[in-house]
mmCIF file of C-alpha atoms and ligand atoms in Angstrom:
data_model
loop_
_atom_site.group_PDB
_atom_site.id
_atom_site.type_symbol
_atom_site.label_atom_id
_atom_site.label_comp_id
_atom_site.label_asym_id
_atom_site.label_seq_id
_atom_site.Cartn_x
_atom_site.Cartn_y
_atom_site.Cartn_z
ATOM 1 C CA MET A 8 -0.152 0.005 -0.051
ATOM 2 C CA ASP A 9 1.413 3.510 -1.028
ATOM 3 C CA ALA A 10 1.603 6.423 1.310
ATOM 4 C CA ALA A 11 -1.382 8.126 -0.341
ATOM 5 C CA GLU A 12 -3.414 5.085 -0.110
ATOM 6 C CA GLN A 13 -2.311 4.800 3.556
ATOM 7 C CA ALA A 14 -3.411 8.199 4.517
ATOM 8 C CA THR A 15 -7.070 7.350 2.928
ATOM 9 C CA ARG A 16 -7.458 4.310 4.965
ATOM 10 C CA ILE A 17 -6.481 6.204 8.205
ATOM 11 C CA LYS A 18 -8.974 8.789 7.446
ATOM 12 C CA ILE A 19 -11.749 6.311 7.142
ATOM 13 C CA LEU A 20 -11.066 3.987 10.012
ATOM 14 C CA HIS A 21 -10.828 7.405 11.847
ATOM 15 C CA ALA A 22 -14.320 8.681 11.026
ATOM 16 C CA MET A 23 -15.691 5.419 11.703
ATOM 17 C CA GLY A 24 -13.714 5.810 15.458
ATOM 18 C CA LEU A 25 -11.493 2.694 14.833
ATOM 19 C CA GLY A 26 -8.215 3.649 16.288
ATOM 20 C CA PRO A 27 -4.801 1.834 16.440
ATOM 21 C CA MET A 28 -6.571 -1.707 16.742
ATOM 22 C CA TRP A 29 -7.880 -1.575 13.191
ATOM 23 C CA LEU A 30 -4.541 -0.074 12.094
ATOM 24 C CA SER A 31 -2.360 -2.758 13.680
ATOM 25 C CA ARG A 32 -4.486 -5.195 12.132
ATOM 26 C CA TYR A 33 -4.504 -4.112 8.449
ATOM 27 C CA ALA A 34 -1.371 -2.189 8.426
ATOM 28 C CA SER A 35 1.450 -3.381 6.225
ATOM 29 C CA ASP A 36 4.183 -2.725 8.632
ATOM 30 C CA GLU A 37 4.374 -2.030 12.165
ATOM 31 C CA THR A 38 5.720 1.458 12.006
ATOM 32 C CA ALA A 39 2.469 2.649 10.011
ATOM 33 C CA PRO A 40 1.313 5.985 11.653
ATOM 34 C CA VAL A 41 -1.303 5.623 14.457
ATOM 35 C CA VAL A 42 -4.381 7.795 14.670
ATOM 36 C CA ALA A 43 -5.087 9.698 17.887
ATOM 37 C CA THR A 44 -8.417 9.593 19.803
ATOM 38 C CA PRO A 45 -11.331 7.480 18.765
ATOM 39 C CA ALA A 46 -13.887 9.623 17.147
ATOM 40 C CA PHE A 47 -16.765 8.375 20.061
ATOM 41 C CA ALA A 48 -16.147 8.472 23.958
ATOM 42 C CA ASP A 49 -15.710 5.491 25.609
ATOM 43 C CA THR A 50 -18.001 6.275 28.538
ATOM 44 C CA PRO A 51 -21.631 6.949 26.776
ATOM 45 C CA PRO A 52 -23.408 9.984 28.257
ATOM 46 C CA ALA A 53 -26.422 9.378 30.622
ATOM 47 C CA VAL A 54 -29.031 9.305 27.664
ATOM 48 C CA VAL A 55 -27.058 6.824 26.184
ATOM 49 C CA LEU A 56 -27.218 4.563 29.230
ATOM 50 C CA ALA A 57 -30.977 5.119 29.258
ATOM 51 C CA ASP A 58 -30.855 4.118 25.713
ATOM 52 C CA ALA A 59 -29.400 0.955 26.400
ATOM 53 C CA GLY A 60 -31.842 0.088 29.176
ATOM 54 C CA LEU A 61 -29.210 1.012 32.142
ATOM 55 C CA ALA A 62 -30.529 3.787 33.695
ATOM 56 C CA ALA A 63 -34.128 4.404 35.027
ATOM 57 C CA PRO A 64 -36.601 5.591 32.398
ATOM 58 C CA VAL A 65 -37.950 9.330 33.119
ATOM 59 C CA SER A 66 -41.323 10.850 33.037
ATOM 60 C CA LEU A 67 -41.881 10.939 29.369
ATOM 61 C CA VAL A 68 -42.355 7.566 28.943
ATOM 62 C CA ASP A 69 -44.227 7.055 32.400
ATOM 63 C CA VAL A 70 -47.131 9.285 31.513
ATOM 64 C CA PRO A 71 -50.160 7.005 31.445
ATOM 65 C CA PRO A 72 -50.477 6.140 27.673
ATOM 66 C CA ALA A 73 -53.961 7.239 26.266
ATOM 67 C CA PRO A 74 -56.389 4.427 25.581
ATOM 68 C CA VAL A 75 -56.149 2.627 22.465
ATOM 69 C CA THR A 76 -57.854 -0.242 20.718
ATOM 70 C CA VAL A 77 -55.155 -2.842 19.418
ATOM 71 C CA VAL A 78 -55.503 -4.630 16.441
ATOM 72 C CA SER A 79 -54.140 -8.130 16.818
ATOM 73 C CA GLU A 80 -54.005 -8.818 13.107
ATOM 74 C CA PRO A 81 -50.985 -7.955 11.083
ATOM 75 C CA VAL A 82 -51.018 -5.039 8.763
ATOM 76 C CA GLU A 83 -51.943 -6.139 5.481
ATOM 77 C CA SER A 84 -53.233 -3.458 3.426
ATOM 78 C CA VAL A 85 -49.884 -1.199 2.747
ATOM 79 C CA SER A 86 -48.819 -2.698 -0.443
ATOM 80 C CA GLY A 87 -49.830 -0.167 -2.640
ATOM 81 C CA MET A 88 -49.337 2.955 -0.350
ATOM 82 C CA SER A 89 -47.658 5.941 -0.988
ATOM 83 C CA TRP A 90 -44.807 7.231 1.065
ATOM 84 C CA GLU A 91 -46.939 10.036 2.576
ATOM 85 C CA THR A 92 -49.722 7.677 3.136
ATOM 86 C CA LEU A 93 -47.402 5.095 4.648
ATOM 87 C CA GLN A 94 -46.044 7.451 6.894
ATOM 88 C CA ALA A 95 -49.571 8.451 8.221
ATOM 89 C CA GLU A 96 -50.564 4.970 8.615
ATOM 90 C CA VAL A 97 -47.383 4.159 10.732
ATOM 91 C CA ALA A 98 -47.883 7.281 12.983
ATOM 92 C CA SER A 99 -51.613 5.925 13.786
ATOM 93 C CA CYS A 100 -51.058 2.416 13.922
ATOM 94 C CA VAL A 101 -52.641 0.240 16.730
ATOM 95 C CA ALA A 102 -51.699 -3.382 14.788
ATOM 96 C CA CYS A 103 -49.508 -4.468 17.943
ATOM 97 C CA GLY A 104 -49.198 -3.732 21.719
ATOM 98 C CA LEU A 105 -46.093 -1.681 20.998
ATOM 99 C CA CYS A 106 -48.529 1.199 20.258
ATOM 100 C CA LYS A 107 -49.635 1.402 24.027
ATOM 101 C CA GLY A 108 -46.424 2.943 25.587
ATOM 102 C CA ARG A 109 -44.737 5.029 22.336
ATOM 103 C CA ALA A 110 -44.306 8.989 22.652
ATOM 104 C CA LYS A 111 -43.552 8.450 18.820
ATOM 105 C CA THR A 112 -43.482 6.231 16.135
ATOM 106 C CA VAL A 113 -39.938 6.401 14.351
ATOM 107 C CA PHE A 114 -41.017 5.609 10.764
ATOM 108 C CA GLY A 115 -37.225 6.053 9.563
ATOM 109 C CA ALA A 116 -34.887 9.007 7.932
ATOM 110 C CA GLY A 117 -32.910 10.056 5.119
ATOM 111 C CA ASP A 118 -32.860 9.954 1.396
ATOM 112 C CA THR A 119 -36.284 8.368 -0.032
ATOM 113 C CA ALA A 120 -34.315 7.417 -2.979
ATOM 114 C CA ALA A 121 -31.360 6.178 -1.375
ATOM 115 C CA THR A 122 -28.624 3.721 -2.563
ATOM 116 C CA TRP A 123 -28.075 2.283 0.687
ATOM 117 C CA LEU A 124 -30.878 1.081 3.113
ATOM 118 C CA PHE A 125 -29.776 0.468 6.683
ATOM 119 C CA VAL A 126 -32.167 -1.426 8.892
ATOM 120 C CA GLY A 127 -32.120 -1.609 12.514
ATOM 121 C CA GLU A 128 -33.773 -3.310 15.350
ATOM 122 C CA GLY A 129 -36.442 -0.550 16.674
ATOM 123 C CA PRO A 130 -36.600 2.589 18.422
ATOM 124 C CA GLY A 131 -34.872 2.625 21.919
ATOM 125 C CA TYR A 132 -35.419 5.330 24.923
ATOM 126 C CA ASN A 133 -34.222 8.412 22.788
ATOM 127 C CA GLU A 134 -35.681 7.586 19.659
ATOM 128 C CA ASN A 135 -39.197 7.199 20.935
ATOM 129 C CA ILE A 136 -38.861 10.562 22.123
ATOM 130 C CA GLN A 137 -37.324 12.188 19.375
ATOM 131 C CA GLY A 138 -39.193 10.205 16.750
ATOM 132 C CA GLU A 139 -35.796 9.663 14.938
ATOM 133 C CA PRO A 140 -34.096 6.716 14.177
ATOM 134 C CA PHE A 141 -30.481 5.848 15.740
ATOM 135 C CA VAL A 142 -29.842 9.178 17.915
ATOM 136 C CA GLY A 143 -27.165 8.376 20.682
ATOM 137 C CA ALA A 144 -23.843 6.892 20.725
ATOM 138 C CA ALA A 145 -25.078 3.941 18.646
ATOM 139 C CA GLY A 146 -26.423 6.379 16.139
ATOM 140 C CA GLN A 147 -22.935 8.151 16.469
ATOM 141 C CA LEU A 148 -21.405 5.314 15.285
ATOM 142 C CA LEU A 149 -23.789 4.500 12.272
ATOM 143 C CA ASP A 150 -22.772 8.002 10.925
ATOM 144 C CA ASN A 151 -19.516 7.169 11.390
ATOM 145 C CA MET A 152 -19.812 4.060 9.400
ATOM 146 C CA LEU A 153 -21.559 6.153 6.962
ATOM 147 C CA HIS A 154 -19.257 8.418 6.581
ATOM 148 C CA ALA A 155 -16.401 5.684 6.116
ATOM 149 C CA LEU A 156 -18.433 4.572 3.235
ATOM 150 C CA GLY A 157 -18.884 8.437 1.603
ATOM 151 C CA ILE A 158 -22.691 8.706 2.516
ATOM 152 C CA ARG A 159 -24.428 10.303 5.105
ATOM 153 C CA ARG A 160 -28.126 10.427 6.476
ATOM 154 C CA GLY A 161 -30.239 12.159 3.510
ATOM 155 C CA ASP A 162 -27.450 11.587 1.056
ATOM 156 C CA ARG A 163 -27.712 8.243 -0.785
ATOM 157 C CA ALA A 164 -28.797 6.533 2.723
ATOM 158 C CA TYR A 165 -31.875 5.605 4.372
ATOM 159 C CA ILE A 166 -32.353 4.387 8.082
ATOM 160 C CA ALA A 167 -35.150 2.221 9.006
ATOM 161 C CA ASN A 168 -36.070 -0.322 11.620
ATOM 162 C CA VAL A 169 -38.066 -3.534 11.814
ATOM 163 C CA VAL A 170 -40.431 -2.245 14.550
ATOM 164 C CA LYS A 171 -41.581 1.443 14.447
ATOM 165 C CA CYS A 172 -42.433 1.892 17.972
ATOM 166 C CA ARG A 173 -40.208 1.282 20.982
ATOM 167 C CA PRO A 174 -40.396 -2.389 22.818
ATOM 168 C CA THR A 175 -40.141 -2.130 26.616
ATOM 169 C CA ASP A 176 -40.260 -4.791 29.128
ATOM 170 C CA SER A 177 -42.112 -4.609 32.675
ATOM 171 C CA ASN A 178 -39.332 -2.283 33.988
ATOM 172 C CA GLY A 179 -39.621 -0.020 31.356
ATOM 173 C CA LYS A 180 -36.412 -0.887 29.558
ATOM 174 C CA ASP A 181 -35.622 -1.449 26.253
ATOM 175 C CA ARG A 182 -36.141 -5.105 24.725
ATOM 176 C CA PRO A 183 -35.926 -6.802 21.533
ATOM 177 C CA PRO A 184 -39.442 -7.084 19.433
ATOM 178 C CA THR A 185 -41.186 -10.343 19.632
ATOM 179 C CA PRO A 186 -41.894 -12.175 16.638
ATOM 180 C CA ALA A 187 -45.417 -11.235 16.885
ATOM 181 C CA GLU A 188 -44.583 -7.472 17.055
ATOM 182 C CA ILE A 189 -41.998 -7.796 14.101
ATOM 183 C CA GLN A 190 -44.831 -9.626 12.030
ATOM 184 C CA ALA A 191 -47.412 -6.808 12.579
ATOM 185 C CA CYS A 192 -44.721 -4.233 11.555
ATOM 186 C CA LEU A 193 -43.107 -5.727 8.697
ATOM 187 C CA PRO A 194 -45.207 -4.777 6.235
ATOM 188 C CA TYR A 195 -44.367 -1.053 6.705
ATOM 189 C CA LEU A 196 -40.638 -1.943 6.261
ATOM 190 C CA ARG A 197 -41.542 -3.955 3.101
ATOM 191 C CA ARG A 198 -43.221 -1.120 1.586
ATOM 192 C CA GLN A 199 -40.492 1.396 2.469
ATOM 193 C CA ILE A 200 -38.272 -0.912 0.610
ATOM 194 C CA ALA A 201 -39.978 -1.143 -2.111
ATOM 195 C CA LEU A 202 -40.616 2.827 -2.615
ATOM 196 C CA ILE A 203 -36.855 3.358 -1.942
ATOM 197 C CA GLN A 204 -35.679 0.652 -4.080
ATOM 198 C CA PRO A 205 -32.340 0.647 -2.469
ATOM 199 C CA LYS A 206 -29.408 -1.116 -4.485
ATOM 200 C CA VAL A 207 -28.130 -2.591 -1.268
ATOM 201 C CA ILE A 208 -29.489 -3.385 2.228
ATOM 202 C CA VAL A 209 -27.512 -3.562 5.194
ATOM 203 C CA ALA A 210 -29.308 -5.437 8.149
ATOM 204 C CA LEU A 211 -27.716 -4.051 11.486
ATOM 205 C CA GLY A 212 -27.972 -7.157 13.891
ATOM 206 C CA LYS A 213 -29.770 -10.123 14.576
ATOM 207 C CA THR A 214 -33.262 -8.918 14.757
ATOM 208 C CA ALA A 215 -33.075 -7.026 11.315
ATOM 209 C CA ALA A 216 -31.257 -10.127 9.574
ATOM 210 C CA VAL A 217 -33.828 -12.720 10.857
ATOM 211 C CA ALA A 218 -36.730 -10.549 10.003
ATOM 212 C CA LEU A 219 -35.625 -9.999 6.437
ATOM 213 C CA LEU A 220 -34.108 -13.124 5.615
ATOM 214 C CA GLY A 221 -37.201 -15.162 7.425
ATOM 215 C CA VAL A 222 -34.668 -17.289 8.844
ATOM 216 C CA ASP A 223 -34.915 -19.297 12.426
ATOM 217 C CA PRO A 224 -34.563 -16.372 15.046
ATOM 218 C CA GLU A 225 -32.022 -18.118 16.678
ATOM 219 C CA THR A 226 -29.710 -18.146 13.914
ATOM 220 C CA PRO A 227 -26.481 -16.024 15.364
ATOM 221 C CA VAL A 228 -25.297 -13.110 13.170
ATOM 222 C CA SER A 229 -21.789 -14.765 12.698
ATOM 223 C CA GLN A 230 -23.789 -17.121 10.731
ATOM 224 C CA LEU A 231 -25.200 -14.631 8.712
ATOM 225 C CA ARG A 232 -22.715 -12.011 8.130
ATOM 226 C CA GLY A 233 -19.541 -12.254 5.670
ATOM 227 C CA LYS A 234 -21.834 -13.280 2.541
ATOM 228 C CA GLU A 235 -24.133 -11.797 0.027
ATOM 229 C CA HIS A 236 -27.951 -12.417 0.457
ATOM 230 C CA HIS A 237 -30.463 -11.406 -1.691
ATOM 231 C CA LEU A 238 -33.952 -9.703 -0.873
ATOM 232 C CA ASN A 239 -36.139 -9.964 -3.927
ATOM 233 C CA GLY A 240 -33.070 -9.465 -6.005
ATOM 234 C CA VAL A 241 -31.763 -6.783 -4.065
ATOM 235 C CA PRO A 242 -28.296 -7.568 -2.453
ATOM 236 C CA MET A 243 -28.447 -7.373 1.351
ATOM 237 C CA VAL A 244 -25.099 -7.906 3.862
ATOM 238 C CA VAL A 245 -25.827 -8.513 7.471
ATOM 239 C CA THR A 246 -23.584 -6.845 10.072
ATOM 240 C CA TYR A 247 -23.228 -6.143 13.770
ATOM 241 C CA HIS A 248 -25.287 -3.746 15.387
ATOM 242 C CA PRO A 249 -23.771 -0.606 16.320
ATOM 243 C CA ALA A 250 -24.798 -0.865 19.718
ATOM 244 C CA TYR A 251 -23.154 -4.361 19.688
ATOM 245 C CA LEU A 252 -19.748 -2.832 18.237
ATOM 246 C CA LEU A 253 -19.970 -0.253 21.102
ATOM 247 C CA ARG A 254 -19.829 -2.941 23.699
ATOM 248 C CA LYS A 255 -17.640 -4.977 21.780
ATOM 249 C CA PRO A 256 -15.279 -2.933 19.557
ATOM 250 C CA VAL A 257 -12.811 -5.727 18.679
ATOM 251 C CA GLU A 258 -15.740 -6.663 16.398
ATOM 252 C CA LYS A 259 -15.346 -3.413 14.280
ATOM 253 C CA SER A 260 -12.963 -4.982 11.934
ATOM 254 C CA LYS A 261 -15.655 -7.677 10.786
ATOM 255 C CA ALA A 262 -18.332 -4.776 10.694
ATOM 256 C CA TRP A 263 -15.817 -2.989 8.119
ATOM 257 C CA ARG A 264 -15.504 -5.563 6.131
ATOM 258 C CA ASP A 265 -18.978 -6.295 5.793
ATOM 259 C CA LEU A 266 -19.471 -2.943 4.805
ATOM 260 C CA CYS A 267 -16.877 -3.510 2.246
ATOM 261 C CA LEU A 268 -18.744 -6.425 1.037
ATOM 262 C CA ALA A 269 -21.976 -4.273 0.955
ATOM 263 C CA ARG A 270 -20.258 -1.676 -1.294
ATOM 264 C CA LYS A 271 -18.784 -4.332 -3.355
ATOM 265 C CA ALA A 272 -22.398 -5.969 -4.036
ATOM 266 C CA LEU A 273 -23.327 -2.428 -5.382
ATOM 267 C CA PRO A 274 -24.015 -2.755 -9.025
ATOM 268 C CA GLY A 275 -21.314 -1.435 -11.127
ATOM 269 C CA SER A 276 -18.951 -1.479 -8.382
ATOM 270 C CA ALA A 277 -16.697 -4.037 -9.988
HETATM 271 N N1 URA B 4 -31.516 0.667 17.897
HETATM 272 C C1 URA B 4 -32.065 0.337 16.658
HETATM 273 O O1 URA B 4 -31.773 -0.754 16.256
HETATM 274 N N2 URA B 4 -32.579 1.430 16.009
HETATM 275 C C2 URA B 4 -32.711 2.677 16.580
HETATM 276 O O2 URA B 4 -33.444 3.340 15.828
HETATM 277 C C3 URA B 4 -32.129 2.873 17.609
HETATM 278 C C4 URA B 4 -31.403 1.721 18.202
#
């Protein structure tokens, strides 16, 4: 690798918050320059602890929800909806019990004609309040990952989730959505994919991967990542969820490889 390529690689790794660990793994020699501080702090702010279910929930989510009638059947009539109608439908959805505790639905954000679609699990504490996907530390890392690819939210990238309302346990902490909640919400994501027509999909973590691929929910991410899947002809790559990468930064090198695989899967990239 020549000096210019090395400098570009260092910039990209730095943008992803990947420090010397990645460099030593890929550097062609041990004297390669080492980047300074990672782009995100090791200690998450209080809101992030709350997002990760590590702090007590505060008043907003404790406000008694307005009574709603929950329709137990999955949403079925979305396949012909426009973007605006779909958005309105999600905002008023009562197809599963998650609607009862929500402050805001989180429809998704970004470029509605995106090349890249990133799919997460579902809103957490902060997303439920703000109505935006991936805010907080995991969102910051995701933004760094996008930056490393030369894209960003709203510019060739769209970020969605499998479920649009925050799943919480009996203590008000984040939890993964149940299979029934996923089934109720999946038609919305499918319609988003049909409308966006992305050129590549990146599933962030197990919930997104198994929901989109329809495989056994117990399948570990490690078995699904590292290869190209196809979703109605659209290439899809599975990688680790940013929140997992924050807990296990040693896995970031694999995530970067997954992103490179996704970039290679883009039509015309060869
Ligand atoms: N985790 C997700 O999977 N999605 C979000 O929007 C936030 C955190």
